[in-house]
XYZ file of C-alpha atoms in Angstrom:
458
model
C -6.437 -3.812 -4.928
C -8.357 -1.365 -2.595
C -6.515 1.603 -3.889
C -7.420 0.626 -7.305
C -11.090 0.131 -6.716
C -11.021 3.488 -5.110
C -9.612 5.234 -8.002
C -11.859 3.419 -10.575
C -14.952 4.293 -8.624
C -13.790 7.855 -7.242
C -12.437 9.375 -10.157
C -15.439 8.985 -12.499
C -18.020 10.020 -9.683
C -15.904 13.052 -8.698
C -15.764 14.161 -12.522
C -19.484 13.636 -12.956
C -20.187 15.682 -9.909
C -17.953 18.373 -10.902
C -19.362 18.393 -14.481
C -23.156 18.614 -13.080
C -22.163 21.213 -10.548
C -20.486 23.393 -13.313
C -23.509 23.044 -15.706
C -25.782 23.920 -12.808
C -23.684 26.925 -12.089
C -23.705 28.071 -15.558
C -27.521 27.501 -16.086
C -28.293 29.583 -12.830
C -25.963 32.526 -14.100
C -27.423 32.440 -17.360
C -31.045 32.439 -15.918
C -30.295 35.308 -13.450
C -28.648 37.247 -16.513
C -31.439 36.437 -18.836
C -34.032 37.801 -16.377
C -32.234 40.964 -15.819
C -31.962 41.635 -19.520
C -35.536 40.843 -19.892
C -36.632 43.389 -17.093
C -34.427 46.068 -19.044
C -35.943 45.227 -22.242
C -39.416 45.914 -20.815
C -38.408 49.124 -19.399
C -36.877 50.122 -22.838
C -40.398 49.125 -24.315
C -42.037 51.471 -21.947
C -39.764 54.396 -22.173
C -39.896 54.019 -25.985
C -43.484 54.764 -26.161
C -43.366 57.745 -23.736
C -40.282 59.239 -25.388
C -42.026 58.898 -28.980
C -44.948 61.122 -27.558
C -42.418 63.515 -25.964
C -40.347 63.847 -28.948
C -43.193 64.557 -31.307
C -44.586 67.162 -29.097
C -41.392 68.940 -28.614
C -41.337 69.161 -25.290
C -39.371 67.188 -22.795
C -41.588 68.047 -19.913
C -43.873 64.861 -20.737
C -41.239 62.558 -19.832
C -38.869 64.385 -17.198
C -40.916 63.626 -14.276
C -41.240 60.096 -15.097
C -37.549 59.434 -16.077
C -36.370 61.359 -12.491
C -39.118 59.306 -10.537
C -37.671 56.016 -12.218
C -34.277 56.887 -11.149
C -35.262 57.731 -7.581
C -37.294 54.555 -7.001
C -35.536 51.855 -8.911
C -32.083 53.324 -9.457
C -32.164 52.916 -13.302
C -30.940 55.701 -15.305
C -32.930 56.514 -18.388
C -31.802 58.864 -21.166
C -33.608 60.060 -24.175
C -31.714 61.407 -27.137
C -33.038 63.377 -29.941
C -32.160 62.725 -33.640
C -28.905 64.853 -33.397
C -27.495 62.660 -30.345
C -28.298 65.356 -27.715
C -29.525 64.349 -24.558
C -33.337 65.157 -24.607
C -34.338 64.078 -21.024
C -32.257 62.333 -18.399
C -32.717 61.025 -14.882
C -28.935 61.431 -14.240
C -27.483 64.937 -14.773
C -24.244 63.697 -15.765
C -25.567 61.998 -19.076
C -23.958 64.539 -21.201
C -20.744 62.678 -21.204
C -20.980 59.050 -22.174
C -18.558 56.309 -22.000
C -17.363 55.299 -25.600
C -19.275 51.955 -25.605
C -22.232 53.816 -24.851
C -21.916 56.542 -27.323
C -21.336 53.742 -29.966
C -24.549 52.099 -28.841
C -26.566 55.416 -29.284
C -25.056 56.402 -32.547
C -26.047 52.742 -33.705
C -29.375 53.525 -32.679
C -29.903 56.768 -34.087
C -28.860 55.070 -37.265
C -32.002 52.909 -37.064
C -30.104 49.605 -35.931
C -30.880 48.010 -32.749
C -28.077 47.222 -30.690
C -27.498 43.694 -29.620
C -27.749 42.759 -26.051
C -24.507 42.330 -24.523
C -22.990 38.839 -23.984
C -23.343 37.334 -20.451
C -20.264 37.764 -18.600
C -19.385 35.299 -16.087
C -19.905 36.169 -13.376
C -20.230 39.879 -14.562
C -17.275 42.161 -14.085
C -18.715 45.341 -15.534
C -20.359 47.859 -12.960
C -23.592 48.233 -15.082
C -25.339 47.280 -18.213
C -26.829 49.710 -20.657
C -29.315 48.997 -23.642
C -30.165 51.262 -26.253
C -33.347 51.314 -28.426
C -34.231 53.527 -31.488
C -37.484 55.362 -31.232
C -39.347 55.192 -34.724
C -42.231 57.413 -35.777
C -43.940 56.251 -38.891
C -40.788 54.392 -39.715
C -38.409 57.219 -39.280
C -35.903 57.374 -36.420
C -36.610 60.331 -34.388
C -34.367 59.642 -31.295
C -33.144 56.886 -29.037
C -33.598 55.820 -25.474
C -30.915 54.213 -23.139
C -31.729 52.500 -20.009
C -28.770 51.788 -17.534
C -29.054 49.637 -14.406
C -26.402 48.744 -11.892
C -25.604 44.822 -12.064
C -24.630 44.684 -8.386
C -27.891 43.079 -7.459
C -27.925 40.355 -10.218
C -24.114 39.839 -9.527
C -24.673 39.335 -5.800
C -27.320 36.569 -6.732
C -25.194 34.870 -9.049
C -22.381 34.811 -6.229
C -24.877 33.463 -3.948
C -25.913 30.931 -6.080
C -22.383 29.921 -7.025
C -21.600 29.697 -3.083
C -24.678 27.293 -2.584
C -23.792 25.164 -5.711
C -19.919 24.960 -4.276
C -21.293 23.882 -0.928
C -23.613 21.449 -2.406
C -20.872 19.971 -4.758
C -18.304 19.748 -1.761
C -20.948 17.897 0.243
C -21.918 15.874 -2.807
C -17.972 14.767 -3.382
C -17.687 14.065 0.420
C -20.714 11.884 0.200
C -19.192 10.291 -2.832
C -15.906 9.760 -1.303
C -17.617 7.952 1.559
C -19.762 6.163 -0.696
C -16.816 4.855 -2.732
C -14.686 3.695 0.435
C -17.776 1.799 1.686
C -18.430 0.298 -1.617
C -14.624 -0.854 -1.891
C -14.818 -2.360 1.683
C -18.037 -4.152 0.764
C -16.361 -5.476 -2.494
C -13.379 -6.568 -0.821
C -14.947 -8.050 2.425
C -14.782 -11.566 1.086
C -11.060 -11.100 0.025
C -10.595 -9.503 3.627
C -11.778 -12.787 5.247
C -9.526 -14.913 3.082
C -6.651 -12.947 4.073
C -7.537 -13.071 7.654
C -8.076 -16.642 7.692
C -4.507 -17.168 5.956
C -2.886 -14.940 8.714
C -4.517 -17.207 11.278
C -3.382 -20.449 9.597
C -0.105 -18.843 9.592
C -0.082 -18.227 13.212
C -0.860 -21.890 13.627
C -4.652 -22.014 13.886
C -5.319 -24.732 11.640
C -8.912 -25.112 12.240
C -9.637 -21.599 10.701
C -12.034 -21.863 7.674
C -14.008 -19.291 5.520
C -17.899 -19.270 5.060
C -18.604 -20.537 1.501
C -22.111 -18.839 1.283
C -20.716 -15.137 1.416
C -19.539 -13.187 -1.403
C -20.050 -12.901 -5.121
C -19.930 -16.504 -7.026
C -16.351 -15.674 -8.273
C -15.015 -15.771 -4.870
C -17.086 -18.598 -3.436
C -15.242 -20.926 -5.546
C -12.014 -19.478 -4.204
C -12.997 -19.719 -0.782
C -13.992 -23.420 -1.506
C -10.500 -23.937 -2.930
C -9.076 -22.374 0.127
C -11.049 -24.319 2.706
C -9.993 -27.375 0.921
C -6.386 -26.506 0.551
C -6.615 -25.714 4.633
C -7.947 -29.122 5.124
C -5.140 -30.939 3.396
C -2.506 -28.522 5.386
C -4.297 -29.814 8.589
C -4.080 -33.408 7.854
C -0.608 -32.986 6.622
C 0.261 -31.353 9.969
C -1.750 -33.915 12.053
C 0.266 -36.756 10.355
C 3.323 -34.940 10.919
C 2.625 -34.690 14.717
C 1.767 -38.104 14.712
C 5.009 -39.077 13.257
C 6.626 -36.884 15.786
C 5.193 -38.602 18.716
C 5.700 -42.047 17.129
C 9.301 -41.294 16.364
C 9.691 -39.805 19.899
C 8.849 -43.079 21.444
C 10.419 -45.196 18.947
C 13.686 -43.599 19.267
C 13.936 -42.596 22.708
C 13.674 -46.108 23.831
C 16.433 -47.793 22.116
C 18.656 -44.730 22.933
C 18.121 -45.081 26.673
C 18.750 -48.825 26.100
C 21.929 -48.123 24.536
C 23.111 -45.585 27.227
C 22.480 -48.205 29.980
C 24.184 -50.809 28.044
C 27.310 -48.400 28.053
C 26.854 -47.957 31.598
C 26.814 -51.555 32.204
C 29.704 -52.126 29.899
C 31.862 -49.556 31.704
C 31.597 -51.508 34.805
C 33.844 -53.923 33.294
C 36.619 -51.825 31.835
C 39.616 -50.422 33.708
C 40.408 -47.006 34.196
C 42.161 -46.626 30.760
C 38.785 -46.668 29.077
C 37.150 -44.084 31.422
C 37.743 -41.038 28.752
C 36.281 -43.055 26.060
C 33.025 -44.106 28.127
C 32.557 -40.571 29.216
C 32.713 -39.360 25.518
C 30.355 -42.038 24.714
C 28.082 -40.939 27.624
C 28.203 -37.358 26.368
C 27.420 -37.941 22.835
C 24.426 -40.175 23.859
C 23.033 -37.568 26.073
C 23.793 -34.996 23.118
C 21.840 -37.362 20.750
C 19.086 -37.095 23.144
C 19.054 -33.377 23.116
C 19.015 -33.445 19.553
C 16.193 -35.778 19.401
C 14.208 -33.599 21.467
C 15.043 -30.211 19.480
C 14.034 -31.925 16.174
C 10.945 -33.260 17.465
C 10.082 -29.806 18.895
C 10.654 -28.438 15.364
C 8.329 -31.104 13.736
C 5.464 -30.593 16.215
C 5.377 -26.743 16.307
C 7.628 -25.359 13.520
C 10.015 -24.232 16.242
C 12.157 -25.509 18.856
C 11.933 -25.139 22.532
C 15.112 -23.182 23.086
C 17.048 -23.199 26.331
C 19.133 -20.190 26.201
C 22.657 -20.501 28.329
C 26.174 -19.033 28.232
C 27.976 -20.895 25.304
C 31.611 -20.422 24.238
C 31.763 -20.889 20.797
C 35.136 -21.472 20.529
C 35.234 -24.370 22.830
C 32.022 -25.850 21.209
C 33.703 -25.670 17.865
C 36.989 -27.492 19.375
C 34.669 -30.353 20.934
C 32.876 -30.826 17.631
C 35.999 -30.984 15.741
C 37.356 -33.713 18.229
C 34.218 -35.535 17.665
C 34.546 -35.405 13.790
C 38.317 -35.954 13.845
C 38.230 -39.961 13.357
C 35.557 -39.636 10.802
C 37.427 -37.191 9.034
C 40.715 -39.410 9.249
C 38.998 -42.371 7.718
C 38.679 -40.230 4.432
C 42.162 -38.755 4.821
C 40.834 -35.416 5.842
C 42.388 -33.241 8.403
C 39.983 -31.287 10.443
C 40.955 -28.642 12.942
C 39.858 -25.748 14.889
C 41.054 -22.150 14.120
C 39.437 -20.246 16.913
C 41.990 -17.928 18.404
C 40.004 -17.375 21.864
C 37.003 -17.579 23.618
C 33.717 -16.209 22.166
C 30.803 -16.219 24.550
C 27.271 -16.029 23.557
C 23.955 -16.535 25.229
C 22.166 -19.028 22.764
C 20.840 -22.527 22.497
C 23.721 -25.062 22.758
C 22.088 -27.935 21.303
C 20.674 -26.115 18.293
C 24.037 -24.580 17.377
C 25.513 -27.720 17.604
C 23.340 -29.713 15.510
C 23.578 -26.961 12.900
C 27.392 -27.161 13.127
C 27.410 -30.856 12.847
C 25.082 -30.670 9.852
C 27.679 -28.393 8.092
C 30.719 -30.312 9.245
C 29.199 -33.280 7.735
C 28.665 -31.805 4.606
C 32.001 -30.353 4.313
C 33.769 -33.907 5.178
C 31.524 -35.788 2.958
C 32.331 -33.657 -0.245
C 36.042 -32.554 0.646
C 38.851 -34.683 -1.278
C 41.411 -36.811 0.471
C 44.585 -35.147 1.862
C 42.488 -31.817 2.411
C 41.818 -29.814 5.468
C 38.581 -28.565 6.857
C 38.836 -25.415 9.176
C 36.272 -24.730 11.912
C 36.495 -21.280 13.688
C 34.770 -19.037 15.855
C 34.734 -15.226 15.912
C 32.754 -12.036 16.850
C 32.094 -9.114 14.717
C 30.361 -5.822 15.832
C 26.911 -7.188 15.627
C 26.953 -10.949 15.384
C 28.888 -14.101 16.253
C 30.141 -16.589 13.697
C 30.993 -20.187 13.249
C 32.718 -20.928 10.164
C 33.547 -24.257 8.296
C 35.924 -23.799 5.438
C 36.394 -26.686 3.129
C 38.695 -27.146 0.012
C 36.274 -29.416 -2.047
C 34.868 -28.804 -5.560
C 32.876 -25.723 -4.187
C 29.705 -24.240 -5.960
C 29.245 -21.685 -8.819
C 27.325 -18.538 -7.778
C 23.938 -19.956 -9.171
C 24.556 -23.146 -7.072
C 25.336 -21.300 -3.846
C 21.640 -19.684 -4.218
C 20.269 -23.192 -4.114
C 22.545 -24.865 -1.692
C 20.255 -24.423 1.421
C 17.177 -25.693 -0.450
C 15.529 -29.165 0.903
C 16.733 -32.071 -1.417
C 18.933 -30.018 -3.469
C 22.155 -31.586 -4.615
C 24.963 -30.408 -7.151
C 25.330 -32.468 -10.283
C 29.037 -32.891 -9.446
C 28.431 -34.856 -6.200
C 28.418 -38.056 -8.280
C 27.775 -41.302 -5.985
C 28.458 -39.560 -2.850
C 25.725 -40.559 -0.049
C 23.571 -37.831 0.992
C 19.848 -36.469 0.604
C 20.471 -32.930 0.146
C 18.777 -32.028 3.539
C 22.009 -31.132 5.694
C 22.318 -27.275 5.129
C 18.524 -27.055 4.753
C 18.225 -28.395 8.422
C 20.799 -26.315 9.725
C 19.051 -23.205 8.122
C 15.762 -24.113 9.905
C 17.526 -24.923 13.112
C 19.407 -21.388 13.115
C 16.217 -19.709 11.967
C 14.408 -20.911 15.158
C 16.779 -18.861 17.396
C 17.134 -15.566 15.171
C 20.186 -16.804 13.379
C 21.004 -17.619 9.671
C 23.229 -19.711 7.577
C 25.332 -17.960 4.780
C 27.112 -20.147 2.162
C 29.978 -18.597 -0.097
C 32.232 -19.814 -2.775
C 35.720 -18.304 -2.184
C 38.073 -17.538 -5.003
C 40.586 -20.002 -3.868
C 37.895 -22.727 -4.078
C 35.873 -24.921 -1.905
C 33.117 -23.570 0.446
C 32.739 -21.179 3.376
C 29.687 -21.956 5.428
C 29.080 -19.425 8.248
C 26.452 -19.895 11.254
C 25.459 -16.275 12.014
C 24.306 -15.884 15.485
C 22.688 -12.772 17.018
C 25.331 -11.155 19.480
C 23.780 -12.097 22.994
C 27.125 -11.689 24.424
C 28.199 -12.977 27.981
C 30.805 -10.696 29.391
């Protein structure tokens, strides 16, 4: 927008300044040239009278001395011609040979016609300027007088004027550019304040507002709307934080009570139940970690990550084992396809939670007697946890929507679910710099990949 304003303001301004500068230059040039021609015409009038007297007397002595003095003092050549076109008197001894253009003017003057003044040349290329005037006596032409002057002085004055105007034009254009930039800055200052406020809110400074009494009326309404929107967002975020705190209190206590009851029950069981009790303890602790992670996301939009060395292959195998009974109840076989250790430095809880959400989605929508495969691998740049099912799959258009919140395919029928699983997994991975990729293989089903930055642990 700033660029557009600058172009809109600057182009007309520069065009006007250039037009005014060009007009001033042309006017100054014409003025100097007209002044020069006026002086030449005055000299012609003066010498026409003197030449008439000399020609009538038949002696050039009357005018010779004056012509030579004029050439010596002013550097202006004066030549008087008789009716035959011969030089009668001249300050320049080389006047016998005339250029073709001057000779034509002399012939025109001897025929009784005044030669027109030469057209102004910009900025004057010719070396000199000559004017020829016929000399009349009682209505008859008796000769002609030619005045030639060097145009170096007026040409120098013209160039000096052009240089001054050029400097003035450049300075004016520079001032105009500065003015346009300041004007664009002033016009866009309310928009810039709105932009800065939005950036501040994006950083989490929810109390940022913009003064509503500044800027043009059109933007004041936008400012009021923005402040109202910011108030609503702040209220929503406050309610969300309050909910997170309440959920933390309400869920943490029952979870702790459940773990205590498991510990109490374990005292009455024999050694054959020890493995099951330990798995229950681990699941309870994992649920506590998941709760803290989700609450962290709800409070600040990001989780408080705890980075540690994690073997993705071992993690995939444990989650497969945890989901084995659930999958078996639906007649689904779930298995790990990881070939060997895949070590990475990442947040174990976030990766486990995201993987659980993806496995839950695969088990939920896979048909009976199918297989869900969970694998772990490393490429050149990233580590992957993959979940491959053989369910109904999705079309290319549906794949693009699969990670949207509350989106569910029309083919899911009465299958339970809220459409949040893959969306939650996406948010969790985003908090540690990862991403979720959903693909629809040609063989059917769905391939979901958890892409993790390769913080390899050797």
